[in-house]
Tab-separated table of C-alpha atoms in Angstrom:
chain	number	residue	atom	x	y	z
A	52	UNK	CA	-21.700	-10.294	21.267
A	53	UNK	CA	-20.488	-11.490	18.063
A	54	UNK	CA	-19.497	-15.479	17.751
A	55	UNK	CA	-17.052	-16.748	15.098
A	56	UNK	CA	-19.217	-19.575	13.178
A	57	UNK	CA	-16.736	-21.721	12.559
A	58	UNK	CA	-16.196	-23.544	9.448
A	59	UNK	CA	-14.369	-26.323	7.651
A	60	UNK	CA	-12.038	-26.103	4.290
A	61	UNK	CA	-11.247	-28.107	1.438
A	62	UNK	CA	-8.493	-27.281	-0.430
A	63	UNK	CA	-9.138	-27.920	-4.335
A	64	UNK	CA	-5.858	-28.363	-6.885
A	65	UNK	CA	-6.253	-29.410	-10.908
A	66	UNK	CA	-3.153	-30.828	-12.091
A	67	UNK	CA	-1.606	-31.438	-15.154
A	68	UNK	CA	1.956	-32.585	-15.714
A	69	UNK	CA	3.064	-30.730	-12.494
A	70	UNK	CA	6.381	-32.024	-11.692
A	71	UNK	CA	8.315	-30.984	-8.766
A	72	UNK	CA	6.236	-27.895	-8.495
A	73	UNK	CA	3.016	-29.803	-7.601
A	74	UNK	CA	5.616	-31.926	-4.860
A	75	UNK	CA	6.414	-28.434	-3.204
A	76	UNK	CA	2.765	-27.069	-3.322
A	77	UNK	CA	1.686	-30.468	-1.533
A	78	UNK	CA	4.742	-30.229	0.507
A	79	UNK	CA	3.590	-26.845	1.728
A	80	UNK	CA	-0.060	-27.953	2.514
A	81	UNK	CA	2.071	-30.317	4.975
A	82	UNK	CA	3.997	-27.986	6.637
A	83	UNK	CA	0.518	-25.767	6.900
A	84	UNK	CA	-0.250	-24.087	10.871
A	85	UNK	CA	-3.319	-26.077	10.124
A	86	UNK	CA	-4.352	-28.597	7.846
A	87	UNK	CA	-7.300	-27.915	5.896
A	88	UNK	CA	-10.638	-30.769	6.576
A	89	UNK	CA	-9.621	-32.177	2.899
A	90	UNK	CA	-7.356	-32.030	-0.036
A	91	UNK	CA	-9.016	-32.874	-3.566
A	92	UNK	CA	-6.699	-33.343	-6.027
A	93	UNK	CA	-8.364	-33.121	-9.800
A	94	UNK	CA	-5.879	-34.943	-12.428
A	95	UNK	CA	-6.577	-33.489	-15.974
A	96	UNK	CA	-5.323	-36.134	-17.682
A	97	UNK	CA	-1.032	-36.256	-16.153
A	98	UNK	CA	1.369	-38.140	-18.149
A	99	UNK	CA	3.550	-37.715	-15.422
A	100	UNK	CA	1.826	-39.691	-12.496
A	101	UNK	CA	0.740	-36.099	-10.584
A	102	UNK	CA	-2.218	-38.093	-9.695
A	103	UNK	CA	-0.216	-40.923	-7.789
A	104	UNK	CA	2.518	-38.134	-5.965
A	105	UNK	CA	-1.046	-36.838	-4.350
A	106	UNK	CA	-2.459	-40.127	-3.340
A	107	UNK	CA	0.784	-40.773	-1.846
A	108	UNK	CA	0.379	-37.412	0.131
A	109	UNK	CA	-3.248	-38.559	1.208
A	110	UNK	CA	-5.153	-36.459	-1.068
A	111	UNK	CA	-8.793	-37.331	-2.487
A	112	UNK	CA	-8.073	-38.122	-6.313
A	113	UNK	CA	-10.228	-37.409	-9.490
A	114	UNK	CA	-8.856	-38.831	-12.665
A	115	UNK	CA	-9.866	-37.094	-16.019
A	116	UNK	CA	-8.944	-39.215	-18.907
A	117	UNK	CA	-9.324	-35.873	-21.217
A	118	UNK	CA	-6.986	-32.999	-20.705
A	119	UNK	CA	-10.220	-30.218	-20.303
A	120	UNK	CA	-8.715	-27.443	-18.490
A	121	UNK	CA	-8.361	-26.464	-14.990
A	122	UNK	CA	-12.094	-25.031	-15.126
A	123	UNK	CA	-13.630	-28.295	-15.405
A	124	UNK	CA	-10.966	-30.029	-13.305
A	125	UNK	CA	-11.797	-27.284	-10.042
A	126	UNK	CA	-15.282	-27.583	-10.995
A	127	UNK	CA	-14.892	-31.699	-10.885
A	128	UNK	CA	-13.202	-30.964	-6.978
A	129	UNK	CA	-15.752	-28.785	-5.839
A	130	UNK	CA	-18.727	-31.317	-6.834
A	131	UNK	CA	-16.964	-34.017	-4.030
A	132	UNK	CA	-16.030	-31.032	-1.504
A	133	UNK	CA	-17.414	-31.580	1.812
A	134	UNK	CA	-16.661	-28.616	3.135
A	135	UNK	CA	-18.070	-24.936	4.136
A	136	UNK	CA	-15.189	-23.081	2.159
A	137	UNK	CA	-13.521	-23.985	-1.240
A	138	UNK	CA	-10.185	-22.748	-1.248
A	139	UNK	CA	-8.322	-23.124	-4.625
A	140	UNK	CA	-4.646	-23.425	-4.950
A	141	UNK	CA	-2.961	-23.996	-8.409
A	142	UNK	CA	-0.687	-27.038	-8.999
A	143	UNK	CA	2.517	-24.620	-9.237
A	144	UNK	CA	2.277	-22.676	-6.251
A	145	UNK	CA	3.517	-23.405	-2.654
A	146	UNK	CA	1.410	-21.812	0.182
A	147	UNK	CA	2.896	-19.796	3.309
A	148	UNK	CA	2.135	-21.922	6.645
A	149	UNK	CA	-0.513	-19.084	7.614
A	150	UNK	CA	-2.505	-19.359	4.872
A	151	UNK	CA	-5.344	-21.635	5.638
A	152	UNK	CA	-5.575	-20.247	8.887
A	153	UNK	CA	-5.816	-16.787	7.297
A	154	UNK	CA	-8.852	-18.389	5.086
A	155	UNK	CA	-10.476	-19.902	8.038
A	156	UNK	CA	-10.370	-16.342	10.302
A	157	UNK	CA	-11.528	-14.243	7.151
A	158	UNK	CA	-14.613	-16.837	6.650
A	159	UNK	CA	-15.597	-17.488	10.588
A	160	UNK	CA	-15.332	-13.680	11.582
A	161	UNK	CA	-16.997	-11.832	8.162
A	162	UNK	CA	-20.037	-13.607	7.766
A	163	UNK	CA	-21.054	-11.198	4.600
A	164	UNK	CA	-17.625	-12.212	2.667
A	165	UNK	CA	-18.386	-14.382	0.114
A	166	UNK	CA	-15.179	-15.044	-1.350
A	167	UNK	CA	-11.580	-13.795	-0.959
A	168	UNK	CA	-7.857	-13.640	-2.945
A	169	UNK	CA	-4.237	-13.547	-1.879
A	170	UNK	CA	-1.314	-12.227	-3.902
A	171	UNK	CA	2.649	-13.890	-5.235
A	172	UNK	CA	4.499	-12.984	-2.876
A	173	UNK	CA	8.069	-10.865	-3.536
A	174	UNK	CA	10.281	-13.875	-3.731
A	175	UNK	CA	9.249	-15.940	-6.874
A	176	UNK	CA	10.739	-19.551	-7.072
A	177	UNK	CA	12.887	-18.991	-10.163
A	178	UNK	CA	15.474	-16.907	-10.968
A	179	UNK	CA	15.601	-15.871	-14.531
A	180	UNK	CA	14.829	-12.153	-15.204
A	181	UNK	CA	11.395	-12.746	-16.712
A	182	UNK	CA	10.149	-14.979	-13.986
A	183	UNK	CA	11.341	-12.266	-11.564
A	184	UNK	CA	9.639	-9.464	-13.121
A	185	UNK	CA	6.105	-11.197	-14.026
A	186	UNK	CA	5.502	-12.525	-10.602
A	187	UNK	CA	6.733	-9.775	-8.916
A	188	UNK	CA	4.965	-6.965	-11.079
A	189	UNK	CA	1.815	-9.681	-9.881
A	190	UNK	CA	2.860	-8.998	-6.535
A	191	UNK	CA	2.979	-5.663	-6.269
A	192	UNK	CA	-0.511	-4.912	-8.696
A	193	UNK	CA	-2.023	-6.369	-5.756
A	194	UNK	CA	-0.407	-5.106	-3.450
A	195	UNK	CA	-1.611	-1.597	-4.718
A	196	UNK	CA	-5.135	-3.048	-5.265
A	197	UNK	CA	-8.595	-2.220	-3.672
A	198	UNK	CA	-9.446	-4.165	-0.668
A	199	UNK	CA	-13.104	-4.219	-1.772
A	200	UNK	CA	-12.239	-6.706	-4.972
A	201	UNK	CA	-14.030	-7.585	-8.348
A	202	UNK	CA	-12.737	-10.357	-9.735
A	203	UNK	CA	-11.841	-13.903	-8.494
A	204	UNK	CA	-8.655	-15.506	-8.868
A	205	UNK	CA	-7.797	-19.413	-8.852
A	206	UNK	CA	-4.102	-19.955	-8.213
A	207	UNK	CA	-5.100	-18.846	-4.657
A	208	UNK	CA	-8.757	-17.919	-4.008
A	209	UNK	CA	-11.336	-19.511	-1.221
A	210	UNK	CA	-14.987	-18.821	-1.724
A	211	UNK	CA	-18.211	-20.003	0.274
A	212	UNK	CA	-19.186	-23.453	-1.193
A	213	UNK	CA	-22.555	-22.794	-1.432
A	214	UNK	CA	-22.358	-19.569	-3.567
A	215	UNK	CA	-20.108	-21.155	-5.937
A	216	UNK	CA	-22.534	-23.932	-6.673
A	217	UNK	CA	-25.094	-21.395	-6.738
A	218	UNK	CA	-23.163	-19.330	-9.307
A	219	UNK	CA	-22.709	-22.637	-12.012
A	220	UNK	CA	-18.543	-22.603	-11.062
A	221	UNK	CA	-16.463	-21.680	-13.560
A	222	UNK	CA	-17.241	-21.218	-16.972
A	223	UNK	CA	-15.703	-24.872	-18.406
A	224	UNK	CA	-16.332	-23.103	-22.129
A	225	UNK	CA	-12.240	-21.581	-20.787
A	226	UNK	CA	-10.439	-24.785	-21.829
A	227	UNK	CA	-7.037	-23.530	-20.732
A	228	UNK	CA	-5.538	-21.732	-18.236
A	229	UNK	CA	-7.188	-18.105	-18.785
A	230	UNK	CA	-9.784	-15.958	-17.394
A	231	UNK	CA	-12.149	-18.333	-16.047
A	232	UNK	CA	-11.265	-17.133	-12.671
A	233	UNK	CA	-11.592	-13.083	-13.606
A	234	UNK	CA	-15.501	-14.267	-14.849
A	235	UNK	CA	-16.449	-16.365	-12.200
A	236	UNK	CA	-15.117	-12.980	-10.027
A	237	UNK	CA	-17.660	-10.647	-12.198
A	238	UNK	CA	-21.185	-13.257	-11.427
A	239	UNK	CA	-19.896	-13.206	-8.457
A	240	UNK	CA	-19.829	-9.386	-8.079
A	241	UNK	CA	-22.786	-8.909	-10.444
A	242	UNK	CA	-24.616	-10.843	-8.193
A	243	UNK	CA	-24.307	-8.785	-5.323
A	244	UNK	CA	-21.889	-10.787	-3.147
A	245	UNK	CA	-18.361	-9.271	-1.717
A	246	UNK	CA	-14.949	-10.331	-2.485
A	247	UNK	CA	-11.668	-9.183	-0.467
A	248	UNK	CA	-7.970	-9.081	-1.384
A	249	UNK	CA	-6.264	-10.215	1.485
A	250	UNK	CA	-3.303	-8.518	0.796
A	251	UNK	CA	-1.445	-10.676	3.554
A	252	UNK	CA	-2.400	-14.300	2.162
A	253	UNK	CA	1.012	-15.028	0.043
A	254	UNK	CA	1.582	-18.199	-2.264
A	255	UNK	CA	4.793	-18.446	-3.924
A	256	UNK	CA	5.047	-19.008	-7.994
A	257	UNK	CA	7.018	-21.395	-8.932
A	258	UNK	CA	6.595	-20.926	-12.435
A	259	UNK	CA	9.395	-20.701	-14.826
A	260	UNK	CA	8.200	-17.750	-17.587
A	261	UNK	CA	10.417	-17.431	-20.993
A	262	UNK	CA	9.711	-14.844	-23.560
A	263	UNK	CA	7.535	-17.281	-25.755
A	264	UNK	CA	5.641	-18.540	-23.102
A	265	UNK	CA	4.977	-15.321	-21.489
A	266	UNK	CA	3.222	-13.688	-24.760
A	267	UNK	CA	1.277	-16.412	-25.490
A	268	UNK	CA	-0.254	-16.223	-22.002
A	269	UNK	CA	-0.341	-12.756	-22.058
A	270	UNK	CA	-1.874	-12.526	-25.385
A	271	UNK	CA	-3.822	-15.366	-26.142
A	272	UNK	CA	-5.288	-16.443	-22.780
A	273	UNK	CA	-5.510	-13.555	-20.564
A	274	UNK	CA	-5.926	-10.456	-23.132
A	275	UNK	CA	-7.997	-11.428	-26.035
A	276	UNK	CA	-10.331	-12.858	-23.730
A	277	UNK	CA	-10.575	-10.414	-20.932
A	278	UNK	CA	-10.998	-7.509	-23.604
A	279	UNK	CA	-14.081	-9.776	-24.625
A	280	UNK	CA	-15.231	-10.074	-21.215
A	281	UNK	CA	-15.015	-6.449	-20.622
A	282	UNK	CA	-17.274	-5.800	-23.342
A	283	UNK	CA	-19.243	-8.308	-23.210
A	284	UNK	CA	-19.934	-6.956	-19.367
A	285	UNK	CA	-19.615	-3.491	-20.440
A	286	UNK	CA	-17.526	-3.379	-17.296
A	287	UNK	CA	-13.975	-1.697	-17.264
A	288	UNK	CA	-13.084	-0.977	-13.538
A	289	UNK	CA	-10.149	0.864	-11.997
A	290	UNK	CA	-8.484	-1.625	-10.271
A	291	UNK	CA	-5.685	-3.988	-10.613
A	292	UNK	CA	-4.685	-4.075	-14.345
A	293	UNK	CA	-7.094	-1.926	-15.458
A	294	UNK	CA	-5.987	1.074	-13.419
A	295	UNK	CA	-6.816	4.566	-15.364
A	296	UNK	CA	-2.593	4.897	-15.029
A	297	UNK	CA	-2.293	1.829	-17.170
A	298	UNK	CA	-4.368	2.870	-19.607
A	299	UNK	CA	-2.896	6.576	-19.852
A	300	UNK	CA	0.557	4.143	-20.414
A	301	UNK	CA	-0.778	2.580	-23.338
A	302	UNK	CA	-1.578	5.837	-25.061
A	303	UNK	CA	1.426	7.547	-24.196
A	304	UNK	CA	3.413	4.375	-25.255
A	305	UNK	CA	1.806	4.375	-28.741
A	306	UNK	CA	2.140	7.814	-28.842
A	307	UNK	CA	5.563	7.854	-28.716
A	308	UNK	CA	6.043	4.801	-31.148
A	309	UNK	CA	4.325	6.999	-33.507
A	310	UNK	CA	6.424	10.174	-32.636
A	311	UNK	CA	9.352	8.141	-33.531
A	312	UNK	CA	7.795	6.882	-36.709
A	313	UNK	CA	6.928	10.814	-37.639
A	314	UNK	CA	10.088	11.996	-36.829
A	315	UNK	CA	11.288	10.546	-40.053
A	316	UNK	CA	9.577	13.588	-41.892
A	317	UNK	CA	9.846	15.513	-39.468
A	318	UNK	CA	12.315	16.337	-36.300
A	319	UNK	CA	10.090	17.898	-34.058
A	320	UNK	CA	8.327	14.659	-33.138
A	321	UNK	CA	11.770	13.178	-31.316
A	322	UNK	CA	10.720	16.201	-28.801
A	323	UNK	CA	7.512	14.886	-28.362
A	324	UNK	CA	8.750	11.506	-28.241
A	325	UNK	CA	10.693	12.436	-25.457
A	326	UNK	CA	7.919	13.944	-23.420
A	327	UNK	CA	5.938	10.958	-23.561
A	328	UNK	CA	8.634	8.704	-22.686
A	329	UNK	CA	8.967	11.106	-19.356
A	330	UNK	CA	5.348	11.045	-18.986
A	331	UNK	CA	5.692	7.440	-19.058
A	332	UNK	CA	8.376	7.251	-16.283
A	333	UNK	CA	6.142	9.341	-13.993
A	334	UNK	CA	3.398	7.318	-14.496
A	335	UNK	CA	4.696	4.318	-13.046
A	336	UNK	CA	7.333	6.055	-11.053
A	337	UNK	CA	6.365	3.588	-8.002
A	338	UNK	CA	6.214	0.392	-10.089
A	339	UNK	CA	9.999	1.147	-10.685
A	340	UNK	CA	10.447	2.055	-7.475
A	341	UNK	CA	9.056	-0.894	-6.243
A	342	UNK	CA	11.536	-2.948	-8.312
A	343	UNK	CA	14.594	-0.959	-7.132
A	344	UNK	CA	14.116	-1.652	-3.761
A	345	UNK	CA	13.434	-5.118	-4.353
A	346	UNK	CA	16.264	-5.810	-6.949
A	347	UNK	CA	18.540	-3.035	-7.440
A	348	UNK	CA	18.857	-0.280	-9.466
A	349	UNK	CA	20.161	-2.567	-12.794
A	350	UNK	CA	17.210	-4.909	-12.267
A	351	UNK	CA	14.469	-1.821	-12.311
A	352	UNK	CA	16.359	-0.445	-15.610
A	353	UNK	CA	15.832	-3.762	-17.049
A	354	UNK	CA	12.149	-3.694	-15.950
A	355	UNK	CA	10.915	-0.925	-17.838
A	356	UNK	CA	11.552	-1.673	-21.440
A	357	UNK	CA	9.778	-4.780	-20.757
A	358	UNK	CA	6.960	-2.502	-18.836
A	359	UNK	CA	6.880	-0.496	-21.695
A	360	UNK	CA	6.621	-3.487	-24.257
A	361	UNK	CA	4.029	-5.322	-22.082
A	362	UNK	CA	2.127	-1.772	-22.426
A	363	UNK	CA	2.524	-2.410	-26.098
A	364	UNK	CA	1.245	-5.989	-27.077
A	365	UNK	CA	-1.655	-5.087	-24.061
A	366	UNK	CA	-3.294	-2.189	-26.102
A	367	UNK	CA	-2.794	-4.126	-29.176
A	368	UNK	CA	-4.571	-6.784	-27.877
A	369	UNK	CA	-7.319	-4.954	-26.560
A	370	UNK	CA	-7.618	-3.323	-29.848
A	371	UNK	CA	-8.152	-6.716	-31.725
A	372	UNK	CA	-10.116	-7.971	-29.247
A	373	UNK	CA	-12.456	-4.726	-29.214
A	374	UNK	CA	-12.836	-5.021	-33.660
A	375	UNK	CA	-13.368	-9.072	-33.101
A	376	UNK	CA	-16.589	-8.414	-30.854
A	377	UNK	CA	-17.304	-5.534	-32.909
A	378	UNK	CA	-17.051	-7.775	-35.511
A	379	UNK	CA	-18.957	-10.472	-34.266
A	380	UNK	CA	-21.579	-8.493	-33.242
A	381	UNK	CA	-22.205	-6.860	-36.187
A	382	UNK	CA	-22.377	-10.397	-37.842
A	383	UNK	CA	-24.624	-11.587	-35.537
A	384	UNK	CA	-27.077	-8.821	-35.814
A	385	UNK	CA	-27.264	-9.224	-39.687
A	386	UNK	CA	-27.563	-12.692	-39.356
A	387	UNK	CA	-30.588	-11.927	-37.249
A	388	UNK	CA	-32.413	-9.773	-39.848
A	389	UNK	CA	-31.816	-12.021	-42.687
A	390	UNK	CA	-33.788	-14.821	-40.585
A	391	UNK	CA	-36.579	-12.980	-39.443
């Protein structure tokens, strides 16, 4: 007969600046079914005295006097963590009460699971349209997503502490917010261990996204270096964002731009524009969907020029990315001859 082994959690948040968010996220830990064995808290370098708010709410403290990134800061936590499982919450998030309990069933009852991820959930903690849409467009990718996971994310992700040291952490060479969490989710899958989605383990996003902020994210720390990633890996799975329905999107989206551009010389193209555009709708006839139920049907109709556009500046940056490694490659392999 099968015994649970049971196990103990730390939970590990960097912080920088956080505000009121990081006073609701360590509010929620509070309010928790259970509380977790120990809460690190990694300052990376606050202005705003994050680091005394969680030494007021009894969490161990780690003071960086250089702003490094949340890499370094989770790897900082990790290296004081007593505990069997690392759970990692970002600074801006606020955790359902079930959550740590959900991490401590998945961990005592699958010994083979080496790590695990939750999802937003459907009610994001601001209001304006954008903020809306991103989180929720989170919520539902993983909501659609494969069980049997291949990537590792940070703003809610627990993984066995032992594997993670194993692994090196995250790669600290990620000095902002980006992907460090999708490449420490690819060692860890390279290496033969299993991740999960729990599909059920929610965190709300406090966040507050505005139409700079959001492309630069988008762009510059998610994109550019996942495409590089991806290549680097030689890995491009069908999951999550990088669905085969996505990338059938960005063709027919660029496509059509194209269409429309033709159709200056020629009227025939607004036809095929057209088609695309329908092609476009059936392809992520269940995103919109989705976003109807949730919001209404003026909120969906709002969603998918922004779908469309976020199509757009996604295949553009995968094609710079994809001529920068190119690139670099080809640099790198000539500088290689010339030396030897």
């Amino acid at each position: 007969m099968f015994t649970p082994q049971k196990v103990s959690i730390s939970v590990i948040i960097p912080v920088h600046n956080g505000g009121d968010s990081f006073r609701q996220c360590l509010s929620s830990l509070k309010e928790s079914e259970i509380a977790p064995d120990e809460v690190i808290v990694v300052s990376d370098a606050d202005t705003d005295g994050s680091w005394l708010l969680a030494s007021e709410f009894g969490a161990k403290v780690i003071r960086m006097p250089v702003n490094q990134g949340p890499a370094k800061a989770r790897n900082l936590g990790a290296s004081i963590a007593n505990s069997d499982i690392l759970y990692f919450v970002d600074a801006d998030v606020v955790i359902s009460p079930d959550a740590i309990t959900q991490v401590k069933i998945a961990f005592e009852n699958e010994p083979s699971l080496a790590a695990l991820i939750g999802s937003y959930d459907d009610e994001p903690g601001e209001t304006n349209f954008l903020s809306q849409y991103k989180n929720l467009l989170h919520h539902y990718t993983h909501q659609i997503g494969n069980e049997e996971a291949f990537t590792f994310w940070g703003a809610c992700g627990a993984i066995r502490r032992e594997i993670f040291l194993s692994l090196g952490g995250f790669d600290e060479s990620y000095r902002r917010p980006s992907i460090e969490d999708i490449e420490l989710g690819y060692r860890i899958a390279n290496a033969g261990y299993k991740i999960k989605l729990f599909k059920d383990l929610h965190v709300k996003h406090l966040k507050n996204w505005g139409f700079v902020s959001l492309l630069k994210a988008e762009i510059f720390y998610r994109a550019l270096p996942w495409t590089e990633l991806i290549l680097r890996q030689r890995q491009l799975n069908n999951d999550l964002n990088l669905g085969v329905s996505s990338r059938l999107s960005v063709i027919c989206v660029y496509g059509m731009l194209t269409s429309l551009f033709l159709s200056f010389w020629w009227v025939g193209f607004l036809a095929i524009a057209a088609l695309l555009s329908l092609v476009l709708l059936w392809l992520n006839f269940e995103v919109y969907q989705f976003f109807y139920q949730k919001r209404g049907l003026t909120f969906a109709l709002r969603v998918i020029p922004w779908h469309w556009f976020y199509y757009f500046y996604g295949g553009l940056a995968f094609a710079i990315g994809t001529s920068n490694y190119l690139w670099n490659e080809w640099f790198l392999s000539r500088l290689d001859t010339s030396t030897t």
